[in-house]
Amino acid sequence: MKKYTDTGKKDTRSGFGAGLLQAGKADSRVVALTADLKGSLKMDAFADEFPNRFIQCGIAESNMVGAAAGLAIAGKIPFIGSFAEFVTGRVYDQLRQEVAYGKTNVKIASSHAGITLGEDGATHQTMEDIALMRALPEMVVLVPCDYNQTAQATIAAAKYNGPVYLRFGRPSVPNFTDPDQPFEIGKAYVLNEGKDVTIFACGHTVWESLLAAEALEAEGISAEVINVASVKPLDEETIVASAKKTGKAIVAEEHNMAGGLGEAISGVLAAECPTRLGFVNGADRFGQSGTPSELMKAYGLDAVGIAAAVKKLVR
Amino acid sequence: MSIQTLQKTASQVRRDIIRMVTAAGSGHPGGSMSTTDILTALYFSVMDHDPKTWTRDGKGQDQFILSAGHLAPVYYSVLARSGYFPLAELGTLRRMGSLLQGHPSVRRGLKGITQASGSLGQGVSVAAGLALAKKLDGDPHRVYVLCGDGELEEGQIWEGAEFATHHKLGNLIGMTDWNGQQIDGSVESVCGGGDLEKKWQAFGWNTIVADGHDFSAILDAFDKAKALGAETSRPSMILFKTDMGHGVDFMAGTHKWHGKAPSAEQCQAALAQLEETLGDF
């Protein structure tokens, strides 16, 4: 099993903040907007470095989407930042008409996604955002797995000409990917090669999947782990090749079943390579208050939950 | 352009609207006709724009955003009559494969359209973003946005109003088509209305009230808005008092023609009241 080292726990939202600053330095067209969540989105460094290119919108997300569309039409590269629920569900129609429909170059920085938002509870914990964003034509959906990859995904989003939904989170999690590896939209990353089963994951479940694979190896099960950080477009070639090799797969995500990565991969495999699948996700539930690790455990999204799902599938 | 020429142009634009919507069999003539004089003045006298060098990013020109996207017929007519695309395209409104979608779209590359609209209440935000970009880039041009009065029931309008004031967008000029009508009846009876001037003022905007069917009043209002914007660094709203369906007696002053196409006979009766001045498409 390939070894990955946690170089120190960091939150993926800070990876976004670092990537935004780098993207801003590389391209003067990059501007950042937030709806009263500059600190939570880790936009402080960008705002300090480029005060004229940081645009505070107040608690008015719908307007923020429209204003960002105007800035993008005029040639800027706007990143709009808020909590995942408030930059998706709350503004779905605005994203649809102002951003996706005209392929307007707006980047949606979506923080505190999933149940690991934690103690604030279900009003703030979206488990439906990937579904909403995948449903929009023209929308690219990226769910990087750690600090380093989120920074790189932010830089890649700035370079891409078109709408991007960039999902990341609040809690500190292991940081283990190569900080210098450029992010490729449309690419799935094979983190560990295996022969008995494939675990497809994105975001916070990627590290948990690596831990699960390690535990499974001790029990004689060889698991391939693939980081599907580009949820849309999907790297169909890599996904199909792995399913052909292992014949069984689990899809693990911090999102509900409807419209998530699990259904995206099901669609590809049903058409190209019918494969027995298992799913580790929030099913069809709302979140609740708790610490991020308590919630990951309770919803079965941690390494233990993933390993159990694999064993059920391969048995 | 002289006031007489503007009047003649507006008469032709109203003919275009009636003929387009009749041919399509659906569409929104009422609001298109209440805003015909405003948009004719805007495109033929007020805005600094050039169809030959126009690009979607609006660099070096004034920009217009139609927030009330269902006013597509009047928008398409003034664009075509300004030279953005051939007049013949007007005959394709709402047809399969047409550049002239039921509501404005940028996907098909129709020249002159800066942003899609149709889902209401969003144009002030987009216009504010465009105006902010001009400010950041040192481009002295202005951004214009047109809303319906019923549309002001949308909450996002007021988010955009606050944002534009906060960011000191003196280069943003709004227009409200204050015709008092919306789909289900009068604005007062549905869920809106009140003192629109005080509402906009409360959000920090300069306000001007003008007769939206009197070209000299319309031009004067735009001059005042430009001056006020430059002077105060605040956005300005021109509240144009209008009649829905203006120009055709049996269509005027009622919500019933908000979203209904005339029959062939009604079309002929309407055209009989509107002089053909520039040649029908």
JSON list of N, CA and C in Angstrom, two decimals, chain A residues 248-298:
[
{"chain": "A", "resi": 248, "resn": "LYS", "atom": "N", "xyz": [-15.58, -4.31, -8.48]},
{"chain": "A", "resi": 248, "resn": "LYS", "atom": "CA", "xyz": [-16.48, -3.86, -7.42]},
{"chain": "A", "resi": 248, "resn": "LYS", "atom": "C", "xyz": [-16.01, -2.48, -6.95]},
{"chain": "A", "resi": 249, "resn": "ALA", "atom": "N", "xyz": [-16.97, -1.67, -6.54]},
{"chain": "A", "resi": 249, "resn": "ALA", "atom": "CA", "xyz": [-16.54, -0.33, -6.11]},
{"chain": "A", "resi": 249, "resn": "ALA", "atom": "C", "xyz": [-17.47, 0.26, -5.05]},
{"chain": "A", "resi": 250, "resn": "ILE", "atom": "N", "xyz": [-16.86, 1.08, -4.22]},
{"chain": "A", "resi": 250, "resn": "ILE", "atom": "CA", "xyz": [-17.59, 1.87, -3.21]},
{"chain": "A", "resi": 250, "resn": "ILE", "atom": "C", "xyz": [-17.42, 3.34, -3.61]},
{"chain": "A", "resi": 251, "resn": "VAL", "atom": "N", "xyz": [-18.46, 4.12, -3.44]},
{"chain": "A", "resi": 251, "resn": "VAL", "atom": "CA", "xyz": [-18.32, 5.57, -3.62]},
{"chain": "A", "resi": 251, "resn": "VAL", "atom": "C", "xyz": [-18.59, 6.24, -2.28]},
{"chain": "A", "resi": 252, "resn": "ALA", "atom": "N", "xyz": [-17.59, 6.94, -1.77]},
{"chain": "A", "resi": 252, "resn": "ALA", "atom": "CA", "xyz": [-17.68, 7.56, -0.44]},
{"chain": "A", "resi": 252, "resn": "ALA", "atom": "C", "xyz": [-17.65, 9.07, -0.57]},
{"chain": "A", "resi": 253, "resn": "GLU", "atom": "N", "xyz": [-18.68, 9.72, -0.01]},
{"chain": "A", "resi": 253, "resn": "GLU", "atom": "CA", "xyz": [-18.73, 11.18, -0.12]},
{"chain": "A", "resi": 253, "resn": "GLU", "atom": "C", "xyz": [-19.51, 11.78, 1.05]},
{"chain": "A", "resi": 254, "resn": "GLU", "atom": "N", "xyz": [-19.14, 13.01, 1.37]},
{"chain": "A", "resi": 254, "resn": "GLU", "atom": "CA", "xyz": [-19.82, 13.74, 2.43]},
{"chain": "A", "resi": 254, "resn": "GLU", "atom": "C", "xyz": [-20.97, 14.53, 1.79]},
{"chain": "A", "resi": 255, "resn": "HIS", "atom": "N", "xyz": [-21.98, 13.81, 1.37]},
{"chain": "A", "resi": 255, "resn": "HIS", "atom": "CA", "xyz": [-23.08, 14.38, 0.58]},
{"chain": "A", "resi": 255, "resn": "HIS", "atom": "C", "xyz": [-24.17, 13.32, 0.59]},
{"chain": "A", "resi": 256, "resn": "ASN", "atom": "N", "xyz": [-25.38, 13.71, 0.29]},
{"chain": "A", "resi": 256, "resn": "ASN", "atom": "CA", "xyz": [-26.45, 12.71, 0.21]},
{"chain": "A", "resi": 256, "resn": "ASN", "atom": "C", "xyz": [-26.37, 11.91, -1.09]},
{"chain": "A", "resi": 257, "resn": "MET", "atom": "N", "xyz": [-27.15, 10.85, -1.14]},
{"chain": "A", "resi": 257, "resn": "MET", "atom": "CA", "xyz": [-27.15, 9.98, -2.32]},
{"chain": "A", "resi": 257, "resn": "MET", "atom": "C", "xyz": [-27.64, 10.72, -3.57]},
{"chain": "A", "resi": 258, "resn": "ALA", "atom": "N", "xyz": [-28.74, 11.44, -3.43]},
{"chain": "A", "resi": 258, "resn": "ALA", "atom": "CA", "xyz": [-29.37, 12.05, -4.61]},
{"chain": "A", "resi": 258, "resn": "ALA", "atom": "C", "xyz": [-28.44, 13.06, -5.27]},
{"chain": "A", "resi": 259, "resn": "GLY", "atom": "N", "xyz": [-28.04, 12.76, -6.47]},
{"chain": "A", "resi": 259, "resn": "GLY", "atom": "CA", "xyz": [-27.28, 13.72, -7.27]},
{"chain": "A", "resi": 259, "resn": "GLY", "atom": "C", "xyz": [-25.82, 13.85, -6.93]},
{"chain": "A", "resi": 260, "resn": "GLY", "atom": "N", "xyz": [-25.31, 13.01, -6.04]},
{"chain": "A", "resi": 260, "resn": "GLY", "atom": "CA", "xyz": [-23.92, 13.15, -5.63]},
{"chain": "A", "resi": 260, "resn": "GLY", "atom": "C", "xyz": [-22.95, 12.40, -6.52]},
{"chain": "A", "resi": 261, "resn": "LEU", "atom": "N", "xyz": [-21.72, 12.26, -6.02]},
{"chain": "A", "resi": 261, "resn": "LEU", "atom": "CA", "xyz": [-20.68, 11.54, -6.77]},
{"chain": "A", "resi": 261, "resn": "LEU", "atom": "C", "xyz": [-21.11, 10.10, -7.03]},
{"chain": "A", "resi": 262, "resn": "GLY", "atom": "N", "xyz": [-21.79, 9.50, -6.05]},
{"chain": "A", "resi": 262, "resn": "GLY", "atom": "CA", "xyz": [-22.23, 8.10, -6.20]},
{"chain": "A", "resi": 262, "resn": "GLY", "atom": "C", "xyz": [-23.11, 7.93, -7.42]},
{"chain": "A", "resi": 263, "resn": "GLU", "atom": "N", "xyz": [-24.06, 8.83, -7.59]},
{"chain": "A", "resi": 263, "resn": "GLU", "atom": "CA", "xyz": [-24.95, 8.71, -8.76]},
{"chain": "A", "resi": 263, "resn": "GLU", "atom": "C", "xyz": [-24.20, 9.07, -10.04]},
{"chain": "A", "resi": 264, "resn": "ALA", "atom": "N", "xyz": [-23.25, 10.00, -9.94]},
{"chain": "A", "resi": 264, "resn": "ALA", "atom": "CA", "xyz": [-22.48, 10.36, -11.14]},
{"chain": "A", "resi": 264, "resn": "ALA", "atom": "C", "xyz": [-21.68, 9.15, -11.63]},
{"chain": "A", "resi": 265, "resn": "ILE", "atom": "N", "xyz": [-21.03, 8.47, -10.71]},
{"chain": "A", "resi": 265, "resn": "ILE", "atom": "CA", "xyz": [-20.22, 7.30, -11.09]},
{"chain": "A", "resi": 265, "resn": "ILE", "atom": "C", "xyz": [-21.13, 6.15, -11.51]},
{"chain": "A", "resi": 266, "resn": "SER", "atom": "N", "xyz": [-22.26, 5.99, -10.83]},
{"chain": "A", "resi": 266, "resn": "SER", "atom": "CA", "xyz": [-23.22, 4.95, -11.23]},
{"chain": "A", "resi": 266, "resn": "SER", "atom": "C", "xyz": [-23.62, 5.11, -12.69]},
{"chain": "A", "resi": 267, "resn": "GLY", "atom": "N", "xyz": [-23.84, 6.37, -13.08]},
{"chain": "A", "resi": 267, "resn": "GLY", "atom": "CA", "xyz": [-24.26, 6.64, -14.45]},
{"chain": "A", "resi": 267, "resn": "GLY", "atom": "C", "xyz": [-23.22, 6.21, -15.46]},
{"chain": "A", "resi": 268, "resn": "VAL", "atom": "N", "xyz": [-21.97, 6.52, -15.16]},
{"chain": "A", "resi": 268, "resn": "VAL", "atom": "CA", "xyz": [-20.88, 6.16, -16.07]},
{"chain": "A", "resi": 268, "resn": "VAL", "atom": "C", "xyz": [-20.72, 4.64, -16.13]},
{"chain": "A", "resi": 269, "resn": "LEU", "atom": "N", "xyz": [-20.69, 4.01, -14.96]},
{"chain": "A", "resi": 269, "resn": "LEU", "atom": "CA", "xyz": [-20.43, 2.57, -14.94]},
{"chain": "A", "resi": 269, "resn": "LEU", "atom": "C", "xyz": [-21.61, 1.77, -15.49]},
{"chain": "A", "resi": 270, "resn": "ALA", "atom": "N", "xyz": [-22.83, 2.22, -15.24]},
{"chain": "A", "resi": 270, "resn": "ALA", "atom": "CA", "xyz": [-23.99, 1.50, -15.78]},
{"chain": "A", "resi": 270, "resn": "ALA", "atom": "C", "xyz": [-23.92, 1.45, -17.30]},
{"chain": "A", "resi": 271, "resn": "ALA", "atom": "N", "xyz": [-23.43, 2.54, -17.90]},
{"chain": "A", "resi": 271, "resn": "ALA", "atom": "CA", "xyz": [-23.38, 2.61, -19.36]},
{"chain": "A", "resi": 271, "resn": "ALA", "atom": "C", "xyz": [-22.15, 1.89, -19.92]},
{"chain": "A", "resi": 272, "resn": "GLU", "atom": "N", "xyz": [-21.03, 2.02, -19.24]},
{"chain": "A", "resi": 272, "resn": "GLU", "atom": "CA", "xyz": [-19.76, 1.58, -19.82]},
{"chain": "A", "resi": 272, "resn": "GLU", "atom": "C", "xyz": [-19.25, 0.24, -19.27]},
{"chain": "A", "resi": 273, "resn": "CYS", "atom": "N", "xyz": [-19.59, -0.07, -18.03]},
{"chain": "A", "resi": 273, "resn": "CYS", "atom": "CA", "xyz": [-18.98, -1.24, -17.40]},
{"chain": "A", "resi": 273, "resn": "CYS", "atom": "C", "xyz": [-19.79, -1.60, -16.15]},
{"chain": "A", "resi": 274, "resn": "PRO", "atom": "N", "xyz": [-20.97, -2.21, -16.32]},
{"chain": "A", "resi": 274, "resn": "PRO", "atom": "CA", "xyz": [-21.83, -2.49, -15.16]},
{"chain": "A", "resi": 274, "resn": "PRO", "atom": "C", "xyz": [-21.03, -3.17, -14.03]},
{"chain": "A", "resi": 275, "resn": "THR", "atom": "N", "xyz": [-21.09, -2.55, -12.87]},
{"chain": "A", "resi": 275, "resn": "THR", "atom": "CA", "xyz": [-20.22, -2.94, -11.76]},
{"chain": "A", "resi": 275, "resn": "THR", "atom": "C", "xyz": [-21.04, -2.96, -10.49]},
{"chain": "A", "resi": 276, "resn": "ARG", "atom": "N", "xyz": [-20.79, -3.90, -9.60]},
{"chain": "A", "resi": 276, "resn": "ARG", "atom": "CA", "xyz": [-21.50, -3.92, -8.33]},
{"chain": "A", "resi": 276, "resn": "ARG", "atom": "C", "xyz": [-20.98, -2.78, -7.46]},
{"chain": "A", "resi": 277, "resn": "LEU", "atom": "N", "xyz": [-21.88, -1.96, -6.98]},
{"chain": "A", "resi": 277, "resn": "LEU", "atom": "CA", "xyz": [-21.47, -0.76, -6.25]},
{"chain": "A", "resi": 277, "resn": "LEU", "atom": "C", "xyz": [-22.04, -0.75, -4.84]},
{"chain": "A", "resi": 278, "resn": "GLY", "atom": "N", "xyz": [-21.30, -0.08, -3.96]},
{"chain": "A", "resi": 278, "resn": "GLY", "atom": "CA", "xyz": [-21.81, 0.22, -2.63]},
{"chain": "A", "resi": 278, "resn": "GLY", "atom": "C", "xyz": [-21.63, 1.71, -2.39]},
{"chain": "A", "resi": 279, "resn": "PHE", "atom": "N", "xyz": [-22.41, 2.25, -1.49]},
{"chain": "A", "resi": 279, "resn": "PHE", "atom": "CA", "xyz": [-22.37, 3.70, -1.29]},
{"chain": "A", "resi": 279, "resn": "PHE", "atom": "C", "xyz": [-22.19, 4.07, 0.17]},
{"chain": "A", "resi": 280, "resn": "VAL", "atom": "N", "xyz": [-21.27, 4.99, 0.39]},
{"chain": "A", "resi": 280, "resn": "VAL", "atom": "CA", "xyz": [-21.06, 5.57, 1.72]},
{"chain": "A", "resi": 280, "resn": "VAL", "atom": "C", "xyz": [-21.38, 7.04, 1.60]},
{"chain": "A", "resi": 281, "resn": "ASN", "atom": "N", "xyz": [-22.52, 7.44, 2.13]},
{"chain": "A", "resi": 281, "resn": "ASN", "atom": "CA", "xyz": [-22.91, 8.85, 2.03]},
{"chain": "A", "resi": 281, "resn": "ASN", "atom": "C", "xyz": [-23.98, 9.15, 3.07]},
{"chain": "A", "resi": 282, "resn": "GLY", "atom": "N", "xyz": [-24.52, 10.32, 3.02]},
{"chain": "A", "resi": 282, "resn": "GLY", "atom": "CA", "xyz": [-25.52, 10.71, 4.02]},
{"chain": "A", "resi": 282, "resn": "GLY", "atom": "C", "xyz": [-26.90, 10.15, 3.75]},
{"chain": "A", "resi": 283, "resn": "ALA", "atom": "N", "xyz": [-27.01, 9.31, 2.73]},
{"chain": "A", "resi": 283, "resn": "ALA", "atom": "CA", "xyz": [-28.29, 8.72, 2.33]},
{"chain": "A", "resi": 283, "resn": "ALA", "atom": "C", "xyz": [-29.28, 9.83, 1.97]},
{"chain": "A", "resi": 284, "resn": "ASP", "atom": "N", "xyz": [-30.33, 9.97, 2.70]},
{"chain": "A", "resi": 284, "resn": "ASP", "atom": "CA", "xyz": [-31.38, 10.94, 2.39]},
{"chain": "A", "resi": 284, "resn": "ASP", "atom": "C", "xyz": [-31.75, 11.66, 3.69]},
{"chain": "A", "resi": 285, "resn": "ARG", "atom": "N", "xyz": [-30.72, 12.26, 4.30]},
{"chain": "A", "resi": 285, "resn": "ARG", "atom": "CA", "xyz": [-30.90, 12.81, 5.65]},
{"chain": "A", "resi": 285, "resn": "ARG", "atom": "C", "xyz": [-30.41, 14.25, 5.74]},
{"chain": "A", "resi": 286, "resn": "PHE", "atom": "N", "xyz": [-30.87, 14.94, 6.76]},
{"chain": "A", "resi": 286, "resn": "PHE", "atom": "CA", "xyz": [-30.30, 16.23, 7.16]},
{"chain": "A", "resi": 286, "resn": "PHE", "atom": "C", "xyz": [-29.17, 15.98, 8.16]},
{"chain": "A", "resi": 287, "resn": "GLY", "atom": "N", "xyz": [-28.35, 16.99, 8.36]},
{"chain": "A", "resi": 287, "resn": "GLY", "atom": "CA", "xyz": [-27.31, 16.90, 9.37]},
{"chain": "A", "resi": 287, "resn": "GLY", "atom": "C", "xyz": [-27.86, 17.22, 10.74]},
{"chain": "A", "resi": 288, "resn": "GLN", "atom": "N", "xyz": [-26.95, 17.44, 11.68]},
{"chain": "A", "resi": 288, "resn": "GLN", "atom": "CA", "xyz": [-27.32, 17.80, 13.05]},
{"chain": "A", "resi": 288, "resn": "GLN", "atom": "C", "xyz": [-26.08, 18.36, 13.74]},
{"chain": "A", "resi": 289, "resn": "SER", "atom": "N", "xyz": [-26.27, 18.93, 14.91]},
{"chain": "A", "resi": 289, "resn": "SER", "atom": "CA", "xyz": [-25.13, 19.48, 15.64]},
{"chain": "A", "resi": 289, "resn": "SER", "atom": "C", "xyz": [-24.23, 18.38, 16.17]},
{"chain": "A", "resi": 290, "resn": "GLY", "atom": "N", "xyz": [-22.94, 18.68, 16.24]},
{"chain": "A", "resi": 290, "resn": "GLY", "atom": "CA", "xyz": [-21.95, 17.74, 16.75]},
{"chain": "A", "resi": 290, "resn": "GLY", "atom": "C", "xyz": [-20.57, 18.18, 16.30]},
{"chain": "A", "resi": 291, "resn": "THR", "atom": "N", "xyz": [-19.53, 17.54, 16.81]},
{"chain": "A", "resi": 291, "resn": "THR", "atom": "CA", "xyz": [-18.21, 17.88, 16.29]},
{"chain": "A", "resi": 291, "resn": "THR", "atom": "C", "xyz": [-18.05, 17.19, 14.94]},
{"chain": "A", "resi": 292, "resn": "PRO", "atom": "N", "xyz": [-17.17, 17.71, 14.09]},
{"chain": "A", "resi": 292, "resn": "PRO", "atom": "CA", "xyz": [-16.99, 17.08, 12.77]},
{"chain": "A", "resi": 292, "resn": "PRO", "atom": "C", "xyz": [-16.67, 15.59, 12.87]},
{"chain": "A", "resi": 293, "resn": "SER", "atom": "N", "xyz": [-15.78, 15.20, 13.78]},
{"chain": "A", "resi": 293, "resn": "SER", "atom": "CA", "xyz": [-15.41, 13.78, 13.84]},
{"chain": "A", "resi": 293, "resn": "SER", "atom": "C", "xyz": [-16.56, 12.93, 14.38]},
{"chain": "A", "resi": 294, "resn": "GLU", "atom": "N", "xyz": [-17.29, 13.46, 15.34]},
{"chain": "A", "resi": 294, "resn": "GLU", "atom": "CA", "xyz": [-18.48, 12.73, 15.83]},
{"chain": "A", "resi": 294, "resn": "GLU", "atom": "C", "xyz": [-19.46, 12.48, 14.70]},
{"chain": "A", "resi": 295, "resn": "LEU", "atom": "N", "xyz": [-19.66, 13.52, 13.89]},
{"chain": "A", "resi": 295, "resn": "LEU", "atom": "CA", "xyz": [-20.66, 13.41, 12.81]},
{"chain": "A", "resi": 295, "resn": "LEU", "atom": "C", "xyz": [-20.19, 12.46, 11.72]},
{"chain": "A", "resi": 296, "resn": "MET", "atom": "N", "xyz": [-18.91, 12.54, 11.35]},
{"chain": "A", "resi": 296, "resn": "MET", "atom": "CA", "xyz": [-18.39, 11.63, 10.32]},
{"chain": "A", "resi": 296, "resn": "MET", "atom": "C", "xyz": [-18.59, 10.18, 10.77]},
{"chain": "A", "resi": 297, "resn": "LYS", "atom": "N", "xyz": [-18.38, 9.94, 12.06]},
{"chain": "A", "resi": 297, "resn": "LYS", "atom": "CA", "xyz": [-18.55, 8.58, 12.60]},
{"chain": "A", "resi": 297, "resn": "LYS", "atom": "C", "xyz": [-20.03, 8.20, 12.60]},
{"chain": "A", "resi": 298, "resn": "ALA", "atom": "N", "xyz": [-20.87, 9.12, 13.11]},
{"chain": "A", "resi": 298, "resn": "ALA", "atom": "CA", "xyz": [-22.30, 8.81, 13.23]},
{"chain": "A", "resi": 298, "resn": "ALA", "atom": "C", "xyz": [-22.95, 8.55, 11.87]}
]
